[in-house]
Short mmCIF file of C-alpha atoms and ligand atoms in Angstrom, two decimals:
data_model
loop_
_atom_site.label_atom_id
_atom_site.label_comp_id
_atom_site.label_asym_id
_atom_site.label_seq_id
_atom_site.Cartn_x
_atom_site.Cartn_y
_atom_site.Cartn_z
CA VAL A 172 99.64 54.83 107.64
CA LYS A 173 98.29 58.42 106.60
CA LEU A 174 94.57 60.27 107.94
CA ALA A 175 92.65 61.57 105.11
CA LEU A 176 89.19 63.38 105.06
CA ALA A 177 87.10 62.98 102.65
CA ILE A 178 85.46 66.92 100.82
CA GLN A 179 83.49 68.43 99.07
CA THR A 180 85.16 70.39 95.98
CA THR A 181 82.97 73.57 95.59
CA GLU A 182 81.04 73.29 92.03
CA THR A 183 79.19 70.07 93.80
CA GLY A 184 76.47 72.08 94.63
CA ALA A 185 74.09 69.46 96.23
CA ILE A 186 75.63 68.73 100.13
CA VAL A 187 77.11 65.47 99.97
CA PRO A 188 75.92 63.22 102.90
CA VAL A 189 79.69 62.04 103.55
CA ALA A 190 81.62 64.90 103.25
CA LEU A 191 83.33 66.09 106.04
CA LEU A 192 84.06 69.74 106.86
CA SER A 193 81.76 72.49 106.63
CA GLY A 194 82.74 76.64 105.05
CA ALA A 195 84.43 77.88 102.60
CA TRP A 196 87.33 75.65 100.30
CA GLU A 197 89.58 77.75 102.06
CA GLU A 198 88.35 77.23 105.14
CA LYS A 199 87.92 73.91 105.01
CA LEU A 200 91.42 72.68 103.91
CA ALA A 201 92.78 75.08 107.45
CA LYS A 202 90.28 72.95 109.55
CA ALA A 203 91.52 69.50 108.19
CA ALA A 204 95.47 71.17 108.68
CA SER A 205 94.55 71.90 112.34
CA LEU A 206 93.03 68.74 112.69
CA GLY A 207 96.61 67.31 111.57
CA VAL A 208 95.53 64.99 108.98
CA SER A 209 97.75 64.64 105.70
CA GLY A 210 95.41 64.73 103.15
CA VAL A 211 92.18 65.50 101.76
CA GLU A 212 89.89 63.63 99.29
CA LEU A 213 87.97 65.10 97.20
CA MET A 214 84.48 64.63 96.35
CA THR A 215 83.85 66.18 92.66
CA ALA A 216 80.65 66.29 90.91
CA ASP A 217 82.77 67.79 87.69
CA PRO A 218 85.73 68.92 87.10
CA ALA A 219 84.85 71.01 84.52
CA HIS A 220 83.99 73.31 86.76
CA LEU A 221 86.97 73.82 88.80
CA ASP A 222 90.62 75.77 88.46
CA ALA A 223 92.65 72.71 89.39
CA ALA A 224 95.57 74.82 89.61
CA ARG A 225 94.34 76.55 91.77
CA ILE A 226 92.89 73.80 94.05
CA ARG A 227 96.47 72.63 94.25
CA ALA A 228 98.16 75.45 95.11
CA SER A 229 95.57 76.07 98.14
CA ILE A 230 96.10 72.24 99.54
CA ALA A 231 99.72 72.47 99.24
CA TRP A 232 99.77 76.19 100.70
CA HIS A 233 97.71 74.15 103.90
CA ARG A 234 100.60 70.93 103.84
CA LEU A 235 98.06 69.17 102.99
CA GLU A 236 98.30 65.93 99.86
CA VAL A 237 94.70 65.14 98.11
CA ALA A 238 94.48 61.71 99.06
CA ALA A 239 92.61 60.62 96.23
CA VAL A 240 89.63 61.97 93.89
CA GLY A 241 86.63 60.42 94.92
CA SER A 242 84.00 59.36 92.22
CA GLY A 243 80.45 59.40 94.83
CA ALA A 244 79.41 62.33 94.05
CA VAL A 245 79.29 62.18 90.45
CA ALA A 246 76.58 59.79 90.68
CA LEU A 247 74.94 61.04 93.87
CA VAL A 248 74.82 65.07 92.40
CA ALA A 249 75.26 64.47 88.39
CA GLY A 250 73.06 60.78 88.14
CA LEU A 251 75.93 59.57 86.10
CA ARG A 252 76.60 55.91 86.41
CA LEU A 253 78.94 53.88 84.38
CA LEU A 254 76.36 51.34 84.12
CA ASP A 255 73.61 53.15 83.49
CA PRO A 256 70.95 51.25 81.17
CA ASP A 257 70.44 53.81 78.79
CA PRO A 258 73.73 54.56 76.28
CA ALA A 259 74.32 58.12 76.22
CA THR A 260 74.32 58.32 80.05
CA ALA A 261 76.77 55.59 79.90
CA ALA A 262 79.09 57.43 77.72
CA GLN A 263 78.51 60.28 79.18
CA ALA A 264 79.73 58.46 82.40
CA GLN A 265 82.61 57.62 80.97
CA ALA A 266 83.84 60.69 79.67
CA ARG A 267 83.17 61.97 82.75
CA LEU A 268 85.55 59.35 84.42
CA SER A 269 88.36 60.46 82.23
CA ALA A 270 87.59 64.06 83.16
CA LEU A 271 88.56 62.87 87.11
CA ILE A 272 91.59 61.52 85.46
CA ASP A 273 92.46 64.28 84.33
CA PHE A 274 91.63 66.19 87.18
CA ALA A 275 93.16 63.64 89.46
CA ALA A 276 96.57 64.15 87.72
CA ALA A 277 96.71 67.75 88.01
CA VAL A 278 95.89 67.90 91.34
CA ALA A 279 98.28 65.34 91.82
CA ALA A 280 96.04 62.76 93.60
CA PRO A 281 97.30 59.09 93.43
CA LEU A 282 94.40 57.69 92.70
CA VAL A 283 90.40 57.63 91.49
CA THR A 284 88.14 55.94 93.50
CA ILE A 285 85.07 53.40 91.90
CA GLY A 286 82.22 53.43 93.52
CA SER A 287 78.68 54.07 93.42
CA PHE A 288 79.28 55.71 90.29
CA ARG A 289 79.72 51.92 88.67
CA GLY A 290 76.06 51.92 89.48
CA ARG A 291 74.24 48.50 88.80
CA ILE A 292 74.02 45.80 86.33
CA GLY A 293 70.80 45.38 87.18
CA SER A 294 68.91 43.73 84.35
CA LEU A 295 71.55 45.13 81.52
CA ALA A 296 72.94 41.34 79.24
CA GLU A 297 76.32 42.29 79.22
CA GLY A 298 77.17 44.59 81.96
CA ARG A 299 79.73 42.68 83.11
CA ARG A 300 81.63 42.41 80.73
CA ARG A 301 80.76 45.95 79.68
CA LEU A 302 81.80 47.06 83.64
CA VAL A 303 85.43 45.05 82.72
CA ALA A 304 86.07 47.11 79.45
CA VAL A 305 85.42 50.56 80.58
CA LEU A 306 87.79 49.97 83.59
CA ARG A 307 90.50 48.41 81.76
CA ALA A 308 90.46 51.07 79.27
CA ALA A 309 89.80 53.11 82.12
CA ALA A 310 93.05 52.33 83.80
CA ALA A 311 94.78 52.50 80.75
CA TYR A 312 93.82 56.20 80.38
CA ALA A 313 95.18 56.21 83.89
CA GLN A 314 98.42 54.88 84.01
CA ALA A 315 98.97 57.27 80.79
CA ARG A 316 98.71 60.07 83.27
CA GLY A 317 100.23 58.73 86.59
CA VAL A 318 97.15 57.34 88.37
CA ARG A 319 95.71 54.78 89.46
CA LEU A 320 91.94 53.51 90.01
CA ALA A 321 90.95 51.96 93.20
CA LEU A 322 87.55 49.65 92.49
CA GLU A 323 85.45 49.93 96.14
CA PRO A 324 83.37 46.75 96.77
CA LEU A 325 80.29 48.03 98.22
CA ASN A 326 77.77 46.26 100.15
CA ARG A 327 74.09 44.83 98.49
CA TYR A 328 71.89 47.46 98.64
CA GLU A 329 74.23 49.97 97.49
CA SER A 330 75.48 47.75 94.52
CA ASP A 331 74.76 44.57 92.99
CA ILE A 332 78.35 43.59 91.63
CA ILE A 333 81.89 43.40 93.79
CA ASN A 334 80.01 43.17 97.30
CA ASN A 335 83.05 41.96 99.02
CA VAL A 336 86.77 41.50 98.52
CA ALA A 337 86.45 38.01 96.76
CA GLU A 338 84.48 39.45 94.43
CA GLY A 339 86.92 42.42 94.13
CA LEU A 340 89.92 40.70 93.57
CA ALA A 341 88.42 38.05 91.25
CA PHE A 342 87.39 40.81 88.75
CA LEU A 343 90.13 42.80 89.03
CA LEU A 344 92.20 38.92 87.56
CA GLU A 345 89.18 39.50 84.76
CA VAL A 346 90.11 43.67 83.50
CA ASP A 347 93.91 42.51 84.51
CA HIS A 348 95.48 45.47 84.29
CA PRO A 349 97.97 47.14 86.66
CA ALA A 350 96.63 50.61 87.45
CA LEU A 351 93.54 48.70 88.85
CA GLY A 352 93.31 47.77 92.73
CA LEU A 353 90.86 48.49 95.20
CA LEU A 354 89.73 50.34 98.20
CA LEU A 355 88.22 48.66 101.13
CA ASP A 356 85.26 50.78 103.23
CA THR A 357 85.17 49.14 106.71
CA TYR A 358 81.24 50.36 106.74
CA HIS A 359 81.05 47.62 103.92
CA VAL A 360 83.37 45.32 105.40
CA ASN A 361 81.51 44.99 108.66
CA ILE A 362 78.15 44.68 106.37
CA GLU A 363 79.52 42.26 103.78
CA GLU A 364 83.25 40.34 104.81
CA ARG A 365 83.48 37.50 107.79
CA SER A 366 86.82 39.29 109.21
CA TRP A 367 87.23 42.60 110.44
CA THR A 368 90.98 42.03 109.79
CA GLU A 369 91.30 39.21 106.80
CA PRO A 370 90.06 41.11 104.23
CA PHE A 371 92.75 44.09 104.53
CA ARG A 372 95.37 41.07 104.61
CA GLN A 373 93.56 38.93 101.52
CA ALA A 374 93.57 42.24 99.74
CA MET A 375 97.21 43.27 100.76
CA LEU A 376 98.63 40.06 99.46
CA ALA A 377 97.51 40.44 96.42
CA GLY A 378 99.51 43.42 95.77
CA CYS A 379 95.82 45.29 96.01
CA LEU A 380 95.24 47.24 98.89
CA TRP A 381 95.60 50.68 98.03
CA HIS A 382 92.89 52.94 99.63
CA VAL A 383 90.79 52.45 102.72
CA HIS A 384 87.95 54.41 103.75
CA ILE A 385 86.79 54.75 107.13
CA GLY A 386 83.36 54.64 108.69
CA ASP A 387 81.39 52.38 111.58
CA ASN A 388 79.04 50.04 111.15
CA ASN A 389 76.19 53.19 111.15
CA ARG A 390 78.50 55.28 109.83
CA LEU A 391 79.15 57.47 112.63
CA PRO A 392 82.75 58.40 113.08
CA PRO A 393 85.48 55.01 114.02
CA GLY A 394 84.68 54.52 117.74
CA LYS A 395 80.76 55.63 117.73
CA GLY A 396 80.03 51.86 116.77
CA LEU A 397 80.85 48.24 116.45
CA ILE A 398 83.46 47.73 114.73
CA ASP A 399 87.05 47.10 116.19
CA PHE A 400 89.25 49.47 114.48
CA PRO A 401 91.95 48.25 117.00
CA ALA A 402 92.21 44.89 115.53
CA ILE A 403 92.08 47.02 111.69
CA VAL A 404 94.32 49.66 112.31
CA ALA A 405 97.32 46.56 114.05
CA THR A 406 96.65 44.55 110.95
CA LEU A 407 97.25 47.38 108.68
CA ARG A 408 100.12 48.27 110.86
CA GLU A 409 101.42 44.67 110.97
CA ILE A 410 101.05 43.70 106.71
CA GLY A 411 102.98 47.12 106.41
CA TYR A 412 100.03 49.41 104.21
CA THR A 413 101.32 53.37 104.21
CA GLY A 414 98.89 54.62 102.62
CA TYR A 415 95.91 56.56 103.45
CA LEU A 416 92.81 56.25 106.06
CA SER A 417 90.24 58.74 104.43
CA ALA A 418 87.02 59.08 106.70
CA GLU A 419 84.23 59.18 104.57
CA LEU A 420 80.64 58.80 106.82
CA LEU A 421 78.39 60.35 107.40
CA ALA A 422 78.42 64.15 108.58
CA LEU A 423 76.19 63.49 112.00
CA PRO A 424 75.81 65.71 114.26
CA ASP A 425 77.24 68.17 111.83
CA PRO A 426 80.45 68.27 109.25
CA ASP A 427 82.78 69.87 111.85
CA THR A 428 82.52 67.35 114.82
CA ALA A 429 82.38 63.99 112.92
CA ALA A 430 85.55 64.98 111.53
CA GLU A 431 86.81 66.34 115.02
CA GLN A 432 85.05 63.05 116.37
CA THR A 433 86.94 60.55 113.86
CA LEU A 434 90.38 62.17 114.43
CA ALA A 435 90.04 62.25 118.25
CA CYS A 436 89.93 58.50 117.88
CA MET A 437 92.47 57.80 114.83
CA HIS A 438 94.62 59.79 116.82
CA ARG A 439 94.56 57.71 119.40
CA LEU A 440 94.37 54.83 118.00
CA LEU A 441 97.29 55.37 115.98
CA GLY A 442 98.84 57.10 119.14
CA VAL A 443 100.08 59.81 117.20
C1 LER B 675 79.15 54.70 99.46
O1 LER B 675 78.82 54.01 100.02
C2 LER B 675 80.70 54.70 99.39
O2 LER B 675 80.81 54.54 100.51
C3 LER B 675 82.14 55.69 98.59
O3 LER B 675 82.87 55.16 98.50
C4 LER B 675 81.57 55.66 97.12
O4 LER B 675 81.45 55.96 95.84
MN1 MN B 676 83.61 54.45 101.02
#
């Protein structure tokens, strides 16, 4: 497995509470590299304001990879969600997803995450059917550009569609596209699953475990809460997961300390 830290790109403006590392862009990359991670997950609200070629070059200069392009900031900062009840806003969200996929391809990111950005079904008639259709089309768009989409089960307080791995796998069957898989976030696993390890096994067995977010049950760095990270790491190794463990957690007490504490714990657990 490889380690990554979630960081905001420079256009996001508002602070994303689960993004790590402080300072200007180059400083963040230098800090990530000195902490010994292999990659960064980019939390991007609007790629139109970014120079993808420069971002790609600066990341490569620090010998880092882009682990993923995260879409959470699109919902949080730009207020766009795929299931927005207003058709014009939903169309804008769909266009933004295409832009994120193009950006991912331009910075050599393997995948784009679909978490809070999907929104909620709420009272939308046909909401599920709409999400299936939107993600099927987006997966085809992504596949044509060498990118994949990772759908993230979210806890019940954050979304009313796809809360656990079983629902995630059922949804993937409906979409039925090889460029759509799953992202499991330990913080959401803690709220919705029955086991620390079975959800990872199930997703892996289905060939769909493409990305992992780490954060403890209180969304602090691993080791600062109750989640059994040793068991999760042992299982990920046993099942042969070679993707990223990407830290997406509260920047407390500050964005640098949270990153340092995360890596102190993860390096110890991984024995690296
Ligand atoms: C939100 O809680 C989360 O885990 C993000 O990855 C969603 O975009
Ligand atoms: Mn997450």
